CSV table of C-alpha atoms in Angstrom, one decimal:
chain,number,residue,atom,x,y,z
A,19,UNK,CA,126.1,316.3,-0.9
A,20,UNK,CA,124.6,316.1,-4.7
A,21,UNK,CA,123.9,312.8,-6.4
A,22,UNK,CA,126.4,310.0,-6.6
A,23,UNK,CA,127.0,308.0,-9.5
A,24,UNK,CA,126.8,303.9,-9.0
A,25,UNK,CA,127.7,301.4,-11.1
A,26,UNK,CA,125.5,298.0,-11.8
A,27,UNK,CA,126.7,295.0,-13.4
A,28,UNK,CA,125.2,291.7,-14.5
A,29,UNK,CA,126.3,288.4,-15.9
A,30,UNK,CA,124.0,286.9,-18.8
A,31,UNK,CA,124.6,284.0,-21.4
A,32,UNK,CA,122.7,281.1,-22.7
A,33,UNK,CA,124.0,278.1,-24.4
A,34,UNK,CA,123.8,279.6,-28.0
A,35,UNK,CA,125.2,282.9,-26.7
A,36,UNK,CA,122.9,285.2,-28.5
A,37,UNK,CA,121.9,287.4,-25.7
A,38,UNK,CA,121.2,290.7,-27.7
A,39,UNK,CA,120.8,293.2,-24.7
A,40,UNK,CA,120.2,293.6,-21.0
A,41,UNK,CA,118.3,296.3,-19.3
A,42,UNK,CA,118.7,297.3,-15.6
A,43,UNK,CA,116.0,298.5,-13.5
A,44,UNK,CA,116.5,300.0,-10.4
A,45,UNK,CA,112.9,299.9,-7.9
A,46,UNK,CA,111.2,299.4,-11.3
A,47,UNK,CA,112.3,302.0,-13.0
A,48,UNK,CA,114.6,301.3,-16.4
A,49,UNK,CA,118.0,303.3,-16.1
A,50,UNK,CA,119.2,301.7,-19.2
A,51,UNK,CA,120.8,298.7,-21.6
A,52,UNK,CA,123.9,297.6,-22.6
A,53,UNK,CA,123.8,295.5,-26.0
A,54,UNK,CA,127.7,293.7,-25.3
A,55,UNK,CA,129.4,292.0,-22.5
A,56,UNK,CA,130.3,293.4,-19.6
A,57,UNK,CA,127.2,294.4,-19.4
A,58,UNK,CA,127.0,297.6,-17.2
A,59,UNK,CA,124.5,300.2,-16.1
A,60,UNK,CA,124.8,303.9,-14.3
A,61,UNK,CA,122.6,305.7,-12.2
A,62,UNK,CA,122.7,308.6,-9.9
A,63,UNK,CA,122.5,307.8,-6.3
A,64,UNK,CA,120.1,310.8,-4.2
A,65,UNK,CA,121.0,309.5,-1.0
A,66,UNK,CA,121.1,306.0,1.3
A,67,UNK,CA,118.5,303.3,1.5
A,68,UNK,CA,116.9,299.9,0.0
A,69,UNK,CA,116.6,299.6,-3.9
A,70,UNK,CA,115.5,296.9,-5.5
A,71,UNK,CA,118.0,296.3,-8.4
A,72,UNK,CA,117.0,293.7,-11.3
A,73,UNK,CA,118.8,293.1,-15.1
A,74,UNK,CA,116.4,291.4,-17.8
A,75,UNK,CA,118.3,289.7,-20.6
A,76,UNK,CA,117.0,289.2,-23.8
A,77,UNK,CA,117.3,286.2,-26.5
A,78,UNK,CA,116.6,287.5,-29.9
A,79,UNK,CA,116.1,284.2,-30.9
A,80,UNK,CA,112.5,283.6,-32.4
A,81,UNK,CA,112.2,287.7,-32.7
A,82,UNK,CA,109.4,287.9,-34.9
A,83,UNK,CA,110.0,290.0,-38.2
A,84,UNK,CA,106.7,291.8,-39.3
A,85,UNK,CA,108.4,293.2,-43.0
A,86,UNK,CA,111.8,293.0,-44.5
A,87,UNK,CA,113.3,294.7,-47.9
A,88,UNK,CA,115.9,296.2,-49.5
A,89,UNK,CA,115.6,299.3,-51.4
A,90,UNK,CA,117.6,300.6,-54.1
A,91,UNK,CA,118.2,303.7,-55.8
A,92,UNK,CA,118.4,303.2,-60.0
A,93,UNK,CA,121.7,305.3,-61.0
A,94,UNK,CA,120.1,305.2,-65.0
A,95,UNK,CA,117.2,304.6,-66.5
A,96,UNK,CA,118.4,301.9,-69.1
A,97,UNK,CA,116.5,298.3,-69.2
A,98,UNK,CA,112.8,298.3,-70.6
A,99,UNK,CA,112.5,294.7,-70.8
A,100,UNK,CA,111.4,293.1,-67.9
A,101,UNK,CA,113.9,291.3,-66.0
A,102,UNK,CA,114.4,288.9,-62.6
A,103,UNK,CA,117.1,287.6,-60.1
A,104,UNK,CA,116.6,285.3,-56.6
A,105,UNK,CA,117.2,287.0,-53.7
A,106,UNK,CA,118.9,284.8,-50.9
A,107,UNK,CA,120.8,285.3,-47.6
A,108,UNK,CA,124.3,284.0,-46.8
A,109,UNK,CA,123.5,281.0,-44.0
A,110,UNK,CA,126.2,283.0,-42.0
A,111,UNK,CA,125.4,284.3,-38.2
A,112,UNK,CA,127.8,287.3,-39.1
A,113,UNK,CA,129.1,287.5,-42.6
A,114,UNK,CA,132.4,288.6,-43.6
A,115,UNK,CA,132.4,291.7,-45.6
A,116,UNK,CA,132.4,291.2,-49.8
A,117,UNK,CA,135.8,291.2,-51.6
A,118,UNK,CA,137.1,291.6,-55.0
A,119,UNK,CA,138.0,288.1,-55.2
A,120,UNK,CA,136.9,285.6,-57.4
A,121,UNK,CA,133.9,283.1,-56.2
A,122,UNK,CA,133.7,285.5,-53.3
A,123,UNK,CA,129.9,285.9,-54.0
A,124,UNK,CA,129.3,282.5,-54.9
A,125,UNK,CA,131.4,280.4,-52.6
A,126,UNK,CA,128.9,282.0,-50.0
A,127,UNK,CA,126.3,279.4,-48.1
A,128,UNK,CA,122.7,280.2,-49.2
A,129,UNK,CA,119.7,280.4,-47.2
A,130,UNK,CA,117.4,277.8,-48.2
A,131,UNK,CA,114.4,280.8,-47.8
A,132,UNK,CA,114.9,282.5,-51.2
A,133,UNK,CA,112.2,285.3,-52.7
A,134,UNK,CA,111.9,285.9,-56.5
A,135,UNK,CA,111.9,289.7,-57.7
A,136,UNK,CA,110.9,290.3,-61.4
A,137,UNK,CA,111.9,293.5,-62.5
A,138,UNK,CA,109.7,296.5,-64.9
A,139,UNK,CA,112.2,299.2,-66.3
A,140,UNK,CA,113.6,301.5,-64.0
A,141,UNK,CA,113.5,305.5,-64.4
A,142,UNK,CA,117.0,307.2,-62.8
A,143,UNK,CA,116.9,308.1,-59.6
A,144,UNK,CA,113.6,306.3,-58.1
A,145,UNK,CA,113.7,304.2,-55.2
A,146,UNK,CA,112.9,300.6,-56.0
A,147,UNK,CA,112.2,298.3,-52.9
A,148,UNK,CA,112.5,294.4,-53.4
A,149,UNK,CA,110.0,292.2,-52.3
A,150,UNK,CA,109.2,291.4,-49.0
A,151,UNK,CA,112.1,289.3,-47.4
A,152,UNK,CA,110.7,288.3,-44.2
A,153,UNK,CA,111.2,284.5,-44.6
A,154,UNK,CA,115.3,285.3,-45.4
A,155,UNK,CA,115.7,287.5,-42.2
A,156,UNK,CA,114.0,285.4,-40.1
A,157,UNK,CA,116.0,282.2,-41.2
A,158,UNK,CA,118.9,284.6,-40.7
A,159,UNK,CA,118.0,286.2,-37.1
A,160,UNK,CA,117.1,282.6,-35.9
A,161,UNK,CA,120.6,280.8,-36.7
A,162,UNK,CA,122.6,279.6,-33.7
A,163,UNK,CA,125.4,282.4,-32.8
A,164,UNK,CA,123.0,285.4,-34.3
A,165,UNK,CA,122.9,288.5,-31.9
A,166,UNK,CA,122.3,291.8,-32.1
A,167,UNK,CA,124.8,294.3,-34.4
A,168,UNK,CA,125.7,291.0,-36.5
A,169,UNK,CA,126.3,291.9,-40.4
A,170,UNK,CA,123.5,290.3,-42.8
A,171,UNK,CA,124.2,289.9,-46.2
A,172,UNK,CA,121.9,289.2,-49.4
A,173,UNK,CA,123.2,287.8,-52.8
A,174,UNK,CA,120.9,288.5,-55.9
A,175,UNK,CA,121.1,285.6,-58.4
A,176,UNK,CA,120.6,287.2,-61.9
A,177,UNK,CA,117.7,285.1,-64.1
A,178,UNK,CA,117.0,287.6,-66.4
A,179,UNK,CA,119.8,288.9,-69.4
A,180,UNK,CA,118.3,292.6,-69.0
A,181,UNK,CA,120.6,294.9,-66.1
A,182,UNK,CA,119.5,297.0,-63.7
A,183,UNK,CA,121.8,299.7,-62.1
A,184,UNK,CA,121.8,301.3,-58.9
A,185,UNK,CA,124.0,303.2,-56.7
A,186,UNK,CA,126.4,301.5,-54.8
A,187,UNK,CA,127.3,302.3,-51.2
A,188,UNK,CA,130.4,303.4,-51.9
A,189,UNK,CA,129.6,305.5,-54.5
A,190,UNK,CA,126.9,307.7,-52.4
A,191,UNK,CA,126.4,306.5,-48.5
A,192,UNK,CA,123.0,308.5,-48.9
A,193,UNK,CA,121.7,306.8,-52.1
A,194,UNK,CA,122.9,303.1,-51.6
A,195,UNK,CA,121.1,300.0,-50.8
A,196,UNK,CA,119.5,300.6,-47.7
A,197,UNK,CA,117.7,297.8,-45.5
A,198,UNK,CA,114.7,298.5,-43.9
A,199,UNK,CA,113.4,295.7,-41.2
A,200,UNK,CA,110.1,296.2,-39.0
A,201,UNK,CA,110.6,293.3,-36.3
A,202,UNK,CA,108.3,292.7,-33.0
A,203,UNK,CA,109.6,291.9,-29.6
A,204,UNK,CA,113.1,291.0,-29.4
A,205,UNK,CA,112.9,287.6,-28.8
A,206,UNK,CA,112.8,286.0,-25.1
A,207,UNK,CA,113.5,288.1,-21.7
A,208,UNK,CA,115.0,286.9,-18.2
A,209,UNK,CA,114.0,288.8,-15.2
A,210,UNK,CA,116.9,288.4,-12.5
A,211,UNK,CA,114.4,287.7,-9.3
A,212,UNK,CA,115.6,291.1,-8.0
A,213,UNK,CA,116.2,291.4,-4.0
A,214,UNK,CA,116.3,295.0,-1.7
A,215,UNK,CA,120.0,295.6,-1.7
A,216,UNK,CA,121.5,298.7,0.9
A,217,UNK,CA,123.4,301.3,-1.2
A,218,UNK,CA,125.4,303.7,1.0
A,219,UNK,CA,126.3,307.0,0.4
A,220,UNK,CA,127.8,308.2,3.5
A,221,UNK,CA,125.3,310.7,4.1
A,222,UNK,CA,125.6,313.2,6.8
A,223,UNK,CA,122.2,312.7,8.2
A,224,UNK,CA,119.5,310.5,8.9
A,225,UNK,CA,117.1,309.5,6.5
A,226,UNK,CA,113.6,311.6,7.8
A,227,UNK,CA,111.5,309.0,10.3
A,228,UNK,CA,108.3,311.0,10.2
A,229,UNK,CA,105.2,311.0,7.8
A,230,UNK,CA,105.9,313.1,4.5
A,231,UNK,CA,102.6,314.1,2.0
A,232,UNK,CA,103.1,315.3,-1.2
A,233,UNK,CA,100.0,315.9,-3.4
A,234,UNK,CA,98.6,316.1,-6.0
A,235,UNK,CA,100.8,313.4,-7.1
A,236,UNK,CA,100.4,312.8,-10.2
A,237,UNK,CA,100.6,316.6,-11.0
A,238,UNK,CA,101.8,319.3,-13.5
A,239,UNK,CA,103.1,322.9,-12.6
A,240,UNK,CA,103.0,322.6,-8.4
A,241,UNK,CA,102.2,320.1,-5.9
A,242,UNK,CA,102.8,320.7,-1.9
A,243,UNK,CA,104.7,319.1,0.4
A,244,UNK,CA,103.5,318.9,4.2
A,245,UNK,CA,105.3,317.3,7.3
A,246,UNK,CA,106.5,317.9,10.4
A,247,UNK,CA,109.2,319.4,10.8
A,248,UNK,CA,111.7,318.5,14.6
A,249,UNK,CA,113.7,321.8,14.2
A,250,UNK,CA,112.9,325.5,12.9
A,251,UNK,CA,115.6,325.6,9.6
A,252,UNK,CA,116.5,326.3,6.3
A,253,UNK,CA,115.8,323.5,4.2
A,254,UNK,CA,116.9,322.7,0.4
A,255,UNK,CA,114.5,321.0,-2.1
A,256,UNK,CA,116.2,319.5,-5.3
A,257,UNK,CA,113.9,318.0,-7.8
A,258,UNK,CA,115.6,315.3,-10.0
A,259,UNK,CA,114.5,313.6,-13.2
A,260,UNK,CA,114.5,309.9,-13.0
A,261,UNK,CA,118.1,309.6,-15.1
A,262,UNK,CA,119.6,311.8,-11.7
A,263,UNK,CA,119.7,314.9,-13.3
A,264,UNK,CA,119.3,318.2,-11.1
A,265,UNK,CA,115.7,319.8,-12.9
A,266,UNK,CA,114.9,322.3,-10.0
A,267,UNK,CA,116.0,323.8,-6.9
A,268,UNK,CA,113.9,325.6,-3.6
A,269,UNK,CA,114.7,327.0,-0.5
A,270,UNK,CA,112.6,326.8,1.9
A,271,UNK,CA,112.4,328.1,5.5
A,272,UNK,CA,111.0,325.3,8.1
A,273,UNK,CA,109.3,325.7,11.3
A,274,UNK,CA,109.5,323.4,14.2
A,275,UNK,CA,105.9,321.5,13.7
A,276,UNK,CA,104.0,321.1,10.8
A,277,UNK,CA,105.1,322.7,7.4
A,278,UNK,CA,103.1,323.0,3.8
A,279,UNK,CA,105.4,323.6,1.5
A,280,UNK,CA,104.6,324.9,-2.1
A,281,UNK,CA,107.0,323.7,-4.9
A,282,UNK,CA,106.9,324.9,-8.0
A,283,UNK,CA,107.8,322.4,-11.4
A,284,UNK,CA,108.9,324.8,-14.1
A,285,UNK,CA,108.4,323.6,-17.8
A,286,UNK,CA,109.8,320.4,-19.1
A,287,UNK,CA,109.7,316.6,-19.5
A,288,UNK,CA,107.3,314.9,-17.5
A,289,UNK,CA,108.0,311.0,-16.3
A,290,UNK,CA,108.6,310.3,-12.7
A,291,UNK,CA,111.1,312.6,-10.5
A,292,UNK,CA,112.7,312.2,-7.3
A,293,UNK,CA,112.0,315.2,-4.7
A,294,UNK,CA,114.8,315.9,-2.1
A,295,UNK,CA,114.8,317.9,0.4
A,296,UNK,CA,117.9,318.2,2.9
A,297,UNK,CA,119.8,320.1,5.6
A,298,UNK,CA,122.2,319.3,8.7
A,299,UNK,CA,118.9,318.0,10.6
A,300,UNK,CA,116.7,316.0,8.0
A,301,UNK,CA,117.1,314.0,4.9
A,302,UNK,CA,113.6,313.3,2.9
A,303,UNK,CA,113.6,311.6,-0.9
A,304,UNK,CA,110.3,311.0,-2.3
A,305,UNK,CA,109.2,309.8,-5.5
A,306,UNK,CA,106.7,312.5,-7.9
A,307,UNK,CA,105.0,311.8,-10.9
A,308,UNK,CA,105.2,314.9,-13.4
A,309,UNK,CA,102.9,315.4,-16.1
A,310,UNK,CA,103.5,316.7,-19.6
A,311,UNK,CA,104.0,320.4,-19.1
């Protein structure tokens, strides 16, 4: 019976309810995050026993924001006079998007963080990134309601007479404004205090009661396998990648008593894997760590 697929869910909110993600862990291992309620993790179940299953949530409040900027594209090269506009944020945890509607721009709440960006003349088609806007987006990331996949918005406050123009999104989705944040952490993490939990899967066997060595373990191309063995039997040996997935598959002919078995990796990923090895008499899951190979 191959792998079986087992669904984890966790509840998480705090009073501002700007829980941006919350990653599962199953016996320490990470199978994965979910970024919106319900949140809800998979992983592929190799056969009955204990597993210690935790969910970490995570505030993004107080994330800290290392650089922030926009960066724009010049569409002509017209403008040699120098020229300057205020950059500000909308004081909104999720802005709606802009319309063509009068006061629609200026009816906006601004930030009270603001960042001044003179401007030299601009040659066509040169990328010209603001100044650094870390202040803005962290007044903006820190707002009560703020969570991850919120829209941010900036307005530009002309001061200067002399125009700039770049392309617009909607002219080229390539060459538009593009914003470009380099952030640390993602704010404060929750550890559910995880407890051993029994997952079945109906197996048709017993889960193996004797001693099982596997070695070297960390290893690369091959490690061995010894044990003993209560019957003389074919035996399968699956090797699995930590996300479930089937990487490798041996047969191999046990004797009643003690057994060294040779398994061979193949190429690929390294990370920790899950060795199997089954038949009617004997179920046996072990844990490998495989090296770059």
């Amino acid at each position: 019976m191959g792998p079986q697929q087992v669904t984890i869910t966790a509840a998480a909110s705090d009073p501002d309810g700007s829980i941006s993600q919350v990653a599962f862990f199953v016996d320490g291992i990470s199978i994965g995050t979910d970024n919106s309620a319900p949140y809800t993790a998979n992983f592929d179940l190799l056969s009955e026993g204990f597993y210690l299953l935790e969910a970490e949530a995570t505030d993004n409040m107080g994330a800290t924001i290392l650089s922030a900027r926009v960066i724009f594209k010049s569409s002509n090269g017209e403008g040699n006079t120098p020229s300057s506009t205020r950059i500000y944020g909308q004081a909104d945890p999720n802005p709606q998007t802009f319309v063509e509607q009068k006061f629609n721009i200026s009816n906006r709440p601004p930030t009270t963080n603001f960042v001044d960006w003179t401007l030299n003349a601009w040659l066509i088609d040169i990328d010209y990134p603001s100044p650094d806007l870390t202040t803005i987006v962290e007044e903006l990331v820190n707002q009560p309601g703020w969570q991850n996949g919120n829209a941010m918005a900036f307005i530009f406050d002309a001061t200067g007479s002399e125009r700039r123009k770049a392309y617009a999104y909607e002219e080229s989705q390539a060459e538009g404004p593009q914003l470009e944040i380099t952030y640390l952490g993602g704010g404060i993490a929750a550890r559910s205090s995880g407890q051993a939990t029994t997952i079945s899967t109906a197996p048709e066997v017993a889960p193996f009661k004797g001693e099982v060595r596997i070695y070297p373990n960390p290893t690369d191309y091959q490690f061995f396998i010894e044990l003993d063995s209560p019957v003389e039997k074919e035996v399968t040996i699956n090797l699995y990648d930590a996300a479930g997935r089937l990487v490798r598959t041996q047969e191999h002919a046990l004797v009643k008593g003690f057994n060294k078995i040779n398994f061979l990796t193949g190429n690929g990923q390294g990370g920790v894997h899950y060795i199997h090895l089954k038949n009617e008499e004997i179920s046996i899951l072990k844990k490998v760590i495989l090296l770059n190979r």
